GROMACS .gro file of N, CA, C and O in nm:
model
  480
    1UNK      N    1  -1.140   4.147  -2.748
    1UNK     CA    2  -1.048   4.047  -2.801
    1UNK      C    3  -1.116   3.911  -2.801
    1UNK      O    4  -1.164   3.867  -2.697
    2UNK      N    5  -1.120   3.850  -2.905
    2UNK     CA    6  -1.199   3.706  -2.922
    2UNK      C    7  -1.047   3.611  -2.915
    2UNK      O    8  -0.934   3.648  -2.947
    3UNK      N    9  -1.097   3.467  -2.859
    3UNK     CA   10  -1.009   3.373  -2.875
    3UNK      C   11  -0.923   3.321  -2.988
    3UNK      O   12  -0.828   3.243  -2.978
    4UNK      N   13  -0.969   3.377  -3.091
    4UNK     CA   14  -0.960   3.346  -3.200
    4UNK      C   15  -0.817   3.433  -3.253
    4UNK      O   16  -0.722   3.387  -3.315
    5UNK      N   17  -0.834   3.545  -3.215
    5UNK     CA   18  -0.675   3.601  -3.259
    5UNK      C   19  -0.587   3.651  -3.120
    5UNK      O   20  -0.500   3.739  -3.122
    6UNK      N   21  -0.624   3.588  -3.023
    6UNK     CA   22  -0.521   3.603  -2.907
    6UNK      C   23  -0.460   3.462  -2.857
    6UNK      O   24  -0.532   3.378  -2.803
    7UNK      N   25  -0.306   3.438  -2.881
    7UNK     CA   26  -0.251   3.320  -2.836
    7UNK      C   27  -0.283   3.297  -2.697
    7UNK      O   28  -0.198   3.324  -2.611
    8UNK      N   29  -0.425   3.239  -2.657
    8UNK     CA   30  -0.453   3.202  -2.499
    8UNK      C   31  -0.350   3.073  -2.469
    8UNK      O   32  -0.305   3.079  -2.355
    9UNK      N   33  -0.312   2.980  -2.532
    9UNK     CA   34  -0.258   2.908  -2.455
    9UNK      C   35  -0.143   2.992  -2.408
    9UNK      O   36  -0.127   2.949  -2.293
   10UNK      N   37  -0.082   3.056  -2.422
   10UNK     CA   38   0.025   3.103  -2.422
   10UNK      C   39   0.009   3.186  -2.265
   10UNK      O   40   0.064   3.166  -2.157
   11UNK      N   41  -0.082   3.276  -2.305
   11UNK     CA   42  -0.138   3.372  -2.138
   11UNK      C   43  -0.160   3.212  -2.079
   11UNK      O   44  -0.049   3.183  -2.035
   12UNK      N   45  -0.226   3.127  -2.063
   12UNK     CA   46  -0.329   3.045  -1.996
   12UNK      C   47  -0.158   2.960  -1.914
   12UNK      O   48  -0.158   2.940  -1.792
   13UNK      N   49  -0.061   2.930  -1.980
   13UNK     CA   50   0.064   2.878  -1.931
   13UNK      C   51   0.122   2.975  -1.848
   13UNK      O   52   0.158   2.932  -1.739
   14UNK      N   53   0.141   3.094  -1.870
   14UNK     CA   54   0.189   3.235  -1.774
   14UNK      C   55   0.139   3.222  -1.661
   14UNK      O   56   0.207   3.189  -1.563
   15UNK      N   57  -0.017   3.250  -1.657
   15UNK     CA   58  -0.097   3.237  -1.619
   15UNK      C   59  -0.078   3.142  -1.459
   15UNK      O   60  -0.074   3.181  -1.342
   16UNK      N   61  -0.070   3.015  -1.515
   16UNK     CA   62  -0.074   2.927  -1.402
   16UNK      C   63   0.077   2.936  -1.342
   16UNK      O   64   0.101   2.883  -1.234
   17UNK      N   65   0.154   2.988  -1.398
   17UNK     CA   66   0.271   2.934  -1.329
   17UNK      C   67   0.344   3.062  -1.283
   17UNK      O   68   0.463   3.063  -1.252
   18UNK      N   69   0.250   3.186  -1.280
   18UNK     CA   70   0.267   3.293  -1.224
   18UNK      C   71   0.371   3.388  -1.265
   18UNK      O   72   0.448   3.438  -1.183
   19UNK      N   73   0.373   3.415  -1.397
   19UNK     CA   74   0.441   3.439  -1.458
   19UNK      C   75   0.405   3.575  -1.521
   19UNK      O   76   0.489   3.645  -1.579
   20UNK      N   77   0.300   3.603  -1.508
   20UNK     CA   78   0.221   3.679  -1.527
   20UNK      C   79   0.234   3.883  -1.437
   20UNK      O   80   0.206   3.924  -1.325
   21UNK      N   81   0.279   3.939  -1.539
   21UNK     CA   82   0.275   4.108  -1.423
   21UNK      C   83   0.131   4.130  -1.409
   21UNK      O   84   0.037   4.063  -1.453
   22UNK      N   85   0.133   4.281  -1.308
   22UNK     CA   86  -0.032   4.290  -1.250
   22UNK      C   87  -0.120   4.328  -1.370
   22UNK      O   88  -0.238   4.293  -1.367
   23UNK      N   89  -0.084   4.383  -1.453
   23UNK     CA   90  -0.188   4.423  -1.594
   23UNK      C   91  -0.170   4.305  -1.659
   23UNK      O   92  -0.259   4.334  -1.739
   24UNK      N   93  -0.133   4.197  -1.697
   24UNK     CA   94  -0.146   4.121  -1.735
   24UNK      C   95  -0.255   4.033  -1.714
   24UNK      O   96  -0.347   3.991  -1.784
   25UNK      N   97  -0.194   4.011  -1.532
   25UNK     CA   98  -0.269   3.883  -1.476
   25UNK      C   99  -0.434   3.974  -1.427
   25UNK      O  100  -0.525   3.899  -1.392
   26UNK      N  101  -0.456   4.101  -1.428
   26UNK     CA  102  -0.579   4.184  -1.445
   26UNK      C  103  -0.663   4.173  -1.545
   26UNK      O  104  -0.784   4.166  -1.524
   27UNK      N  105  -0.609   4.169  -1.671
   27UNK     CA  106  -0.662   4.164  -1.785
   27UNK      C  107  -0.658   4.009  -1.789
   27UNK      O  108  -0.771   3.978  -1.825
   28UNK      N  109  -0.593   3.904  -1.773
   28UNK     CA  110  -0.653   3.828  -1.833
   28UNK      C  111  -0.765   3.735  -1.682
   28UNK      O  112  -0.811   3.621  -1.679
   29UNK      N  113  -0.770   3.828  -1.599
   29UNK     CA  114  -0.859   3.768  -1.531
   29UNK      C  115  -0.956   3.805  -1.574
   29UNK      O  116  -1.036   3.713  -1.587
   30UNK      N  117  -0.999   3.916  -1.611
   30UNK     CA  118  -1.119   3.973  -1.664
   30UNK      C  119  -1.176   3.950  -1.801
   30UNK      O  120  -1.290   3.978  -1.839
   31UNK      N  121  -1.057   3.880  -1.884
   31UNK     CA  122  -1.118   3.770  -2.018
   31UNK      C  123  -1.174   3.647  -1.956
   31UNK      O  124  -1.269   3.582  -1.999
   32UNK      N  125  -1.094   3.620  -1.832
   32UNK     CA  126  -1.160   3.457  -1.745
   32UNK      C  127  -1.330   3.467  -1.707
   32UNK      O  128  -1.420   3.383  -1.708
   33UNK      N  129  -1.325   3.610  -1.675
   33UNK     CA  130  -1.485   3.614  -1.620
   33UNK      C  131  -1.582   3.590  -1.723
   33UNK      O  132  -1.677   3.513  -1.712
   34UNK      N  133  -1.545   3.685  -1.862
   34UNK     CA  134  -1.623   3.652  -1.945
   34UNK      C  135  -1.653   3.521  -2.075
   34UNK      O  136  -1.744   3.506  -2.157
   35UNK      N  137  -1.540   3.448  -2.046
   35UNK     CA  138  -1.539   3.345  -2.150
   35UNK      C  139  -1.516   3.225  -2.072
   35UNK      O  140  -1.406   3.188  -2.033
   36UNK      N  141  -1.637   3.161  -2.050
   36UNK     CA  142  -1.679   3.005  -2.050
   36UNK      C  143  -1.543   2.932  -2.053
   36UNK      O  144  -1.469   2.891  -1.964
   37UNK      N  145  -1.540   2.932  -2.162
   37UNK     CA  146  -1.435   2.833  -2.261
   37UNK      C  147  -1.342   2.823  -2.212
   37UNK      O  148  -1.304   2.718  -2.160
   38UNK      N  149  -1.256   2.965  -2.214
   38UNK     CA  150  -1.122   2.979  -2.168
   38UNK      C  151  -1.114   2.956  -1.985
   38UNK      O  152  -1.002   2.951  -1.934
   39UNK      N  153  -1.227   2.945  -1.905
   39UNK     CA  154  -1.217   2.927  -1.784
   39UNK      C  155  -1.186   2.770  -1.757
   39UNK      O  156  -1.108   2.709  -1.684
   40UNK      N  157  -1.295   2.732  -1.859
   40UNK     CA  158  -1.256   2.559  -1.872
   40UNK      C  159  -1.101   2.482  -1.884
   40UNK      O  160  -1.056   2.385  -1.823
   41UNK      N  161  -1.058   2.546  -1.961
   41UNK     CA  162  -0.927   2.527  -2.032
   41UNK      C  163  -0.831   2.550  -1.901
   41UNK      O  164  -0.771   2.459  -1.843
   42UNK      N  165  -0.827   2.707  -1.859
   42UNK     CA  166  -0.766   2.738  -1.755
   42UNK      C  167  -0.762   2.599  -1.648
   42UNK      O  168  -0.672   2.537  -1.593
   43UNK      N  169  -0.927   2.586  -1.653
   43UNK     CA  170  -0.889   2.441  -1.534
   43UNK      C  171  -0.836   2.281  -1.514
   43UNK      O  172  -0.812   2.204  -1.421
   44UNK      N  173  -0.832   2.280  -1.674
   44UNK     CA  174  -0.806   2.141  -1.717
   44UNK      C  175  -0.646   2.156  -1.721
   44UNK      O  176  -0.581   2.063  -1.673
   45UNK      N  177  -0.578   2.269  -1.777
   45UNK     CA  178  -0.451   2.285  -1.721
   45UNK      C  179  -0.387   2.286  -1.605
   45UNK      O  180  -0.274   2.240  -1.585
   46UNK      N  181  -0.480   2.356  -1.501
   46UNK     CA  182  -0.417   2.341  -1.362
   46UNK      C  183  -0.463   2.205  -1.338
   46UNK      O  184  -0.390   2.176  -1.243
   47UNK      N  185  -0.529   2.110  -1.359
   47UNK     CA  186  -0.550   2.008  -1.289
   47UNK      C  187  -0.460   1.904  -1.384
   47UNK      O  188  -0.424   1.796  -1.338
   48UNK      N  189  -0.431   1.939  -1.501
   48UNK     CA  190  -0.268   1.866  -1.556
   48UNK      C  191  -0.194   1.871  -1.509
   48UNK      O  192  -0.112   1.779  -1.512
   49UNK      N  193  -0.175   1.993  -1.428
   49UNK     CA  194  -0.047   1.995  -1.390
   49UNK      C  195   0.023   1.946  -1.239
   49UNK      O  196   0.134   1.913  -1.198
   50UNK      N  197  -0.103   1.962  -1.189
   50UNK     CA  198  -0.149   1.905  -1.069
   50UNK      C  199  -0.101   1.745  -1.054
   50UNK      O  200  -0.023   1.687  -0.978
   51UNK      N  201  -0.184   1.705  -1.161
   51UNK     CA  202  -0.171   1.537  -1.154
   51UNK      C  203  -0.019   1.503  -1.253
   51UNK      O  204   0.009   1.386  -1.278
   52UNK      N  205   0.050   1.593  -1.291
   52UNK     CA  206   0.199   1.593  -1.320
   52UNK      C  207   0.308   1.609  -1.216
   52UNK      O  208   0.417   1.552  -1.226
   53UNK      N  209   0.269   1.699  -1.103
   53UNK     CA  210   0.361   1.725  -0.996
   53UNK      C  211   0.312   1.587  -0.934
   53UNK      O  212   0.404   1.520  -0.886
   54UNK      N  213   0.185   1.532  -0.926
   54UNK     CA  214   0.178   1.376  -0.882
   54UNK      C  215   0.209   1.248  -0.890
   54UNK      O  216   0.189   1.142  -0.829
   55UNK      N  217   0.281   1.300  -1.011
   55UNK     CA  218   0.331   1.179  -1.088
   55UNK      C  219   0.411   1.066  -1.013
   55UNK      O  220   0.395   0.944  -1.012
   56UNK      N  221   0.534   1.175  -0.929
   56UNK     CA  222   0.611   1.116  -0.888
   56UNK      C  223   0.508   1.071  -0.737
   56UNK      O  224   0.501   0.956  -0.694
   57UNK      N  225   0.484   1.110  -0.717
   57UNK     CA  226   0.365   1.026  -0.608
   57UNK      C  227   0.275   0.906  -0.635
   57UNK      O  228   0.237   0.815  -0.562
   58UNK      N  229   0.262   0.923  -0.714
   58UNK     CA  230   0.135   0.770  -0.867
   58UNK      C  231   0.289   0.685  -0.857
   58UNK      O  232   0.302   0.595  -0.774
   59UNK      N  233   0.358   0.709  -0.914
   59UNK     CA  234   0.470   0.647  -0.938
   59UNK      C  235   0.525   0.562  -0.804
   59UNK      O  236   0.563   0.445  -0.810
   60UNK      N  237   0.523   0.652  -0.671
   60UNK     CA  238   0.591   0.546  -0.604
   60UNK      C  239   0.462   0.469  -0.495
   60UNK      O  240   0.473   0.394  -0.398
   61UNK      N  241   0.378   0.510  -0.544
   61UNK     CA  242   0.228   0.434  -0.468
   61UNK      C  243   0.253   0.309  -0.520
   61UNK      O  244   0.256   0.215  -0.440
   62UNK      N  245   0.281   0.280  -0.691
   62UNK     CA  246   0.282   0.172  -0.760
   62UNK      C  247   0.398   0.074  -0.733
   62UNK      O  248   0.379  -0.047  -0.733
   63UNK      N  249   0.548   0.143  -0.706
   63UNK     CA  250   0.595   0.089  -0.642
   63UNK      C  251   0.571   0.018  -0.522
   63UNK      O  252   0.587  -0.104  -0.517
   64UNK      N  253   0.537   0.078  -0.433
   64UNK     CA  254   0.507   0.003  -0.300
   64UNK      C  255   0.407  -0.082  -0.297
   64UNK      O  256   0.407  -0.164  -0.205
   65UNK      N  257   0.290  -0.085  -0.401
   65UNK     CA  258   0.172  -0.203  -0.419
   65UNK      C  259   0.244  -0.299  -0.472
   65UNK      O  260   0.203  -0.415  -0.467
   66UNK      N  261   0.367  -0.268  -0.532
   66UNK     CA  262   0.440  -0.421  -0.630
   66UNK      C  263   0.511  -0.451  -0.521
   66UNK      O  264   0.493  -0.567  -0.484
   67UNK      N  265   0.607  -0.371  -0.437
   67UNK     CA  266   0.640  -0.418  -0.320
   67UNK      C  267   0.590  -0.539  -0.240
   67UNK      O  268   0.635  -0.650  -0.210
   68UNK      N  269   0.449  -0.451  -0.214
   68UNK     CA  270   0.366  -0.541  -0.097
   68UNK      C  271   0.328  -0.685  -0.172
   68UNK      O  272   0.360  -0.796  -0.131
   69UNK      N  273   0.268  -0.663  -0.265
   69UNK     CA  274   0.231  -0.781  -0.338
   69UNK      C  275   0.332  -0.883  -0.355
   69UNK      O  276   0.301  -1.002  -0.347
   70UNK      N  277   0.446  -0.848  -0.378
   70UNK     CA  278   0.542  -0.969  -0.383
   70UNK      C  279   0.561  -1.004  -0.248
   70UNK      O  280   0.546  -1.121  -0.213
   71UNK      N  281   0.600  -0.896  -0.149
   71UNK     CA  282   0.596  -0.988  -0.014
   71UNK      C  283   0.466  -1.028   0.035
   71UNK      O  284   0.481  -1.086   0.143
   72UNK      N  285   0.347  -1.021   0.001
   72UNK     CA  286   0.255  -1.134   0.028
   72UNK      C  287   0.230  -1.227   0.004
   72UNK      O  288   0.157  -1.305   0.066
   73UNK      N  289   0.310  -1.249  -0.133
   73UNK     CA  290   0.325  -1.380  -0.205
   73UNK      C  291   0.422  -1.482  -0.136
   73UNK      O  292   0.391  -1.600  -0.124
   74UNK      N  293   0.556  -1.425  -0.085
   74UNK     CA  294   0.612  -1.465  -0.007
   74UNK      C  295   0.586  -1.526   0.078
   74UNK      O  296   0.604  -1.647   0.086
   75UNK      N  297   0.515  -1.423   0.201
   75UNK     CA  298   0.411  -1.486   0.312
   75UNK      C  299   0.328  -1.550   0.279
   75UNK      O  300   0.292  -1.567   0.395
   76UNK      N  301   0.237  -1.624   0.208
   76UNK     CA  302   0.149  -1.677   0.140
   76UNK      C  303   0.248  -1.859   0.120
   76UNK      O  304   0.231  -1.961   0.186
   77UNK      N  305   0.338  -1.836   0.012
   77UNK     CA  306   0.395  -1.968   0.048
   77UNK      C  307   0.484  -1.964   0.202
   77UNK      O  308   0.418  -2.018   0.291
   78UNK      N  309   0.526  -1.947   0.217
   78UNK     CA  310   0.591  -1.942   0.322
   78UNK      C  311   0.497  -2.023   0.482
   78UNK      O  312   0.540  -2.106   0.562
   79UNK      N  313   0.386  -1.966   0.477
   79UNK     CA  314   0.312  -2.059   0.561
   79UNK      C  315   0.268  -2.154   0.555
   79UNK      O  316   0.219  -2.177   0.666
   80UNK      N  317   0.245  -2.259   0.468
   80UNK     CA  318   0.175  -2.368   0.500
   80UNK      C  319   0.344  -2.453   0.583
   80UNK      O  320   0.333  -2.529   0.679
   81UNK      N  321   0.482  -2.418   0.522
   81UNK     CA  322   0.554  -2.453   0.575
   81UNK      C  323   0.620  -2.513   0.766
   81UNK      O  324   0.664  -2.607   0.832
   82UNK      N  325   0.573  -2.343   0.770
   82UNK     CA  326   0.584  -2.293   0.925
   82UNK      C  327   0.455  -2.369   0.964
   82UNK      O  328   0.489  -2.449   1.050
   83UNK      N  329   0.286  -2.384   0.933
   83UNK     CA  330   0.231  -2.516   1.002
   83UNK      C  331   0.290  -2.647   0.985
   83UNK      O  332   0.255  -2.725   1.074
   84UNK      N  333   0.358  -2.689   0.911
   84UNK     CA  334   0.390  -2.809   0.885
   84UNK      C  335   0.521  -2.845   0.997
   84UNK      O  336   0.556  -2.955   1.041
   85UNK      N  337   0.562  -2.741   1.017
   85UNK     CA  338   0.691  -2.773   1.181
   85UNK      C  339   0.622  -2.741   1.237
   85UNK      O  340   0.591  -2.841   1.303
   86UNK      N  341   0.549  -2.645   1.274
   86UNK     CA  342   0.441  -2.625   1.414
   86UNK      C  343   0.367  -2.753   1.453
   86UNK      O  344   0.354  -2.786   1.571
   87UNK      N  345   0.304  -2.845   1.319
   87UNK     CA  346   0.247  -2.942   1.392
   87UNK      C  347   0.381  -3.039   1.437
   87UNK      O  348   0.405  -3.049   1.557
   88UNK      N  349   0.439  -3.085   1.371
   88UNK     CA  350   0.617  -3.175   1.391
   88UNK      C  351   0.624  -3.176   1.504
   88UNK      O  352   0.637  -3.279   1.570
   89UNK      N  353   0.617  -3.035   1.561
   89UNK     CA  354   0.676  -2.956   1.712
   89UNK      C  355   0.542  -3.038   1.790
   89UNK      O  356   0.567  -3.110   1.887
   90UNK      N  357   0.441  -3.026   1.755
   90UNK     CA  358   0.295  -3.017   1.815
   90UNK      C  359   0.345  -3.144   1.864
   90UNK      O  360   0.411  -3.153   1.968
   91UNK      N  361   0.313  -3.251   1.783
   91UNK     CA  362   0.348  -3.408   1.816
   91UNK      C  363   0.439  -3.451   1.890
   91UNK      O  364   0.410  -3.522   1.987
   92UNK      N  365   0.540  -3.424   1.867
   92UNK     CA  366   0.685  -3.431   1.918
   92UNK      C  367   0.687  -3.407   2.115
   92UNK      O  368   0.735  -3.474   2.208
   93UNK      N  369   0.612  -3.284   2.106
   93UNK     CA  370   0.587  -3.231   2.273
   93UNK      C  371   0.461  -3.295   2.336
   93UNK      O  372   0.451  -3.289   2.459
   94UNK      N  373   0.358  -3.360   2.260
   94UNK     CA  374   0.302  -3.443   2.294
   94UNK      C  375   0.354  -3.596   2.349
   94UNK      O  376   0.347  -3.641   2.464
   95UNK      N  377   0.390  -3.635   2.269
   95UNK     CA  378   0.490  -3.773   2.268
   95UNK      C  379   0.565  -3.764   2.393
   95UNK      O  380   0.545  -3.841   2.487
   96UNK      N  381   0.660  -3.662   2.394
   96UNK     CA  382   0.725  -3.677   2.529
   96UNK      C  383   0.657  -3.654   2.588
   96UNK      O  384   0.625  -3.750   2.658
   97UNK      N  385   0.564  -3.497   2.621
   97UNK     CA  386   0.513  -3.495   2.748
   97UNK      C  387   0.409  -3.643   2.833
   97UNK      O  388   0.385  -3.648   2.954
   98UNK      N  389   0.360  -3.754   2.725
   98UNK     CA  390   0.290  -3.884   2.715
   98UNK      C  391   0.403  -3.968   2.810
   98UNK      O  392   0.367  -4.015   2.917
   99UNK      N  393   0.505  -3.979   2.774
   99UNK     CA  394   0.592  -4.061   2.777
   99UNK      C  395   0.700  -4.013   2.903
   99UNK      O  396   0.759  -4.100   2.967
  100UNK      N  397   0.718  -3.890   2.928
  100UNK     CA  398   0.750  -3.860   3.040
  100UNK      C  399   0.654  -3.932   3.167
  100UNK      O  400   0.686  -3.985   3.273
  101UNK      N  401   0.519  -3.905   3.099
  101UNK     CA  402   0.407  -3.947   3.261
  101UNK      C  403   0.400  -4.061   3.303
  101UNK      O  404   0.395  -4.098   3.420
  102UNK      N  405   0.400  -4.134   3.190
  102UNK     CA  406   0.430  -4.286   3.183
  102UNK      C  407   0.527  -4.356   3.244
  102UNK      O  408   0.512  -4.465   3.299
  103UNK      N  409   0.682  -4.258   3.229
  103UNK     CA  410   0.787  -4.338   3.341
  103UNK      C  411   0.817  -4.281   3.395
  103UNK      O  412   0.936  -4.302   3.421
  104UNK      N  413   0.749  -4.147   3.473
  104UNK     CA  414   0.685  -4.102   3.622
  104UNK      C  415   0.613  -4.244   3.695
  104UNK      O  416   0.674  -4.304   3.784
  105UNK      N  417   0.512  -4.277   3.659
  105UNK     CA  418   0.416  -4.349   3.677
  105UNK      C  419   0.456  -4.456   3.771
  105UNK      O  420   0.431  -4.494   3.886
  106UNK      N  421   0.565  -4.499   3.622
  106UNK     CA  422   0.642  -4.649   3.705
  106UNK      C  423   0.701  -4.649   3.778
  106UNK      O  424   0.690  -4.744   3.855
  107UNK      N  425   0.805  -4.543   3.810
  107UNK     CA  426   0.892  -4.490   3.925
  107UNK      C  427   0.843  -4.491   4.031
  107UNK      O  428   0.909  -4.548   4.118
  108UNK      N  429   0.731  -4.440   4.067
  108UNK     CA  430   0.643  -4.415   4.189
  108UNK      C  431   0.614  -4.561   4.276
  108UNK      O  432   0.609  -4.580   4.397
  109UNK      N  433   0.600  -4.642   4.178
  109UNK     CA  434   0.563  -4.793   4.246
  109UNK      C  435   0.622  -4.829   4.349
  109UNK      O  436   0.743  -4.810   4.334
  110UNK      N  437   0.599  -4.871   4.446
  110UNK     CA  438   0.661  -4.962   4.545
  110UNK      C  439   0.679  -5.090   4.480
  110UNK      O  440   0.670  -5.088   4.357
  111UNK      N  441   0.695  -5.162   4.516
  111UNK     CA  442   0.746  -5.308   4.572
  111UNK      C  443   0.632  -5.403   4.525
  111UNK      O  444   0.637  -5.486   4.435
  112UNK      N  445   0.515  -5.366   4.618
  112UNK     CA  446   0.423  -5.451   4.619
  112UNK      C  447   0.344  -5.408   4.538
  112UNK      O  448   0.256  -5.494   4.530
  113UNK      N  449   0.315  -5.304   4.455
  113UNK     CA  450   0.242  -5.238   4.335
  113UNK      C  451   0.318  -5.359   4.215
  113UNK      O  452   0.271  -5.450   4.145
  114UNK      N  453   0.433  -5.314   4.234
  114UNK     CA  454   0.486  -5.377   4.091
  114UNK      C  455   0.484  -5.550   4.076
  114UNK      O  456   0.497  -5.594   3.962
  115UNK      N  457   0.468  -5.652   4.192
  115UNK     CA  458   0.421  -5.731   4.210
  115UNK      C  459   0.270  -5.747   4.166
  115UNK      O  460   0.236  -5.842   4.095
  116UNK      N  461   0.178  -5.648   4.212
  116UNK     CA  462   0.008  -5.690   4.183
  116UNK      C  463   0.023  -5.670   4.061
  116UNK      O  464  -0.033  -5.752   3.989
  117UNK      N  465   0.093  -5.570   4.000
  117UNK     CA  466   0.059  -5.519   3.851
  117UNK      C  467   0.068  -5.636   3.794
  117UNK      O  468  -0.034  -5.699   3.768
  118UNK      N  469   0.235  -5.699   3.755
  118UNK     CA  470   0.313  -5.746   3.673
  118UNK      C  471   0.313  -5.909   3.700
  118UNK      O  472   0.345  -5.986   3.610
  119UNK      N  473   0.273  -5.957   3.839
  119UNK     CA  474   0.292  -6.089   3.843
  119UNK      C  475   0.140  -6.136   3.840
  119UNK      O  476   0.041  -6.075   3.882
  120UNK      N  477   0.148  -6.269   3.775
  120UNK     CA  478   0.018  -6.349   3.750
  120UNK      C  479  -0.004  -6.493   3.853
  120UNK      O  480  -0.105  -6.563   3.840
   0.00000   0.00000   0.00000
């Protein structure tokens, strides 16, 4: 039997999707051994179909990269913000903690400190 007058796509769809009885799937394994061509074919179909049951997998990979990407964009502006109160904060706890020591400082004085300091 040549390719030429046997509907292979037809076996080659059976075929993969097991559809195939034992003289069938016998015989057309034994056209697989001898024809190149049709082995090729056989494989470019299973690997269609392959990357068809994947689809929905491709599909939600792409989802979740658009996902991520928008929330990095997010995070992306979102920080220069959060430094901009971090330093606010930075200064702020500086200042007091400065200014706390400072009227520590004076408190501590006696009598006669605040005399040497302050009088001329």
């Amino acid at each position: 039997m040549s390719m030429n007058t046997i509907d292979f796509p037809y076996f080659i769809e059976r075929y993969i999707s097991g559809e195939m009885n034992e003289t069938e799937k016998i015989w057309f394994e034994k056209e697989l051994e001898g024809n190149i061509d049709l082995r090729k074919e056989v494989e470019l179909r299973k690997k269609t179909e392959d990357l068809l049951k994947r689809k929905d997998i491709i599909s939600l990979r792409n989802k979740l990269s658009v996902i991520e990407k928008t929330r990095e964009e997010k995070e992306h502006l979102r920080l220069p913000q959060t430094r901009l109160y971090l330093r606010f904060a930075a200064v702020i706890t500086v200042m007091v903690i400065v200014g706390s020591v400072i009227l520590l400082e004076e408190r501590n004085l006696s009598a006669s400190q605040i005399m040497k300091r302050y009088y001329t």
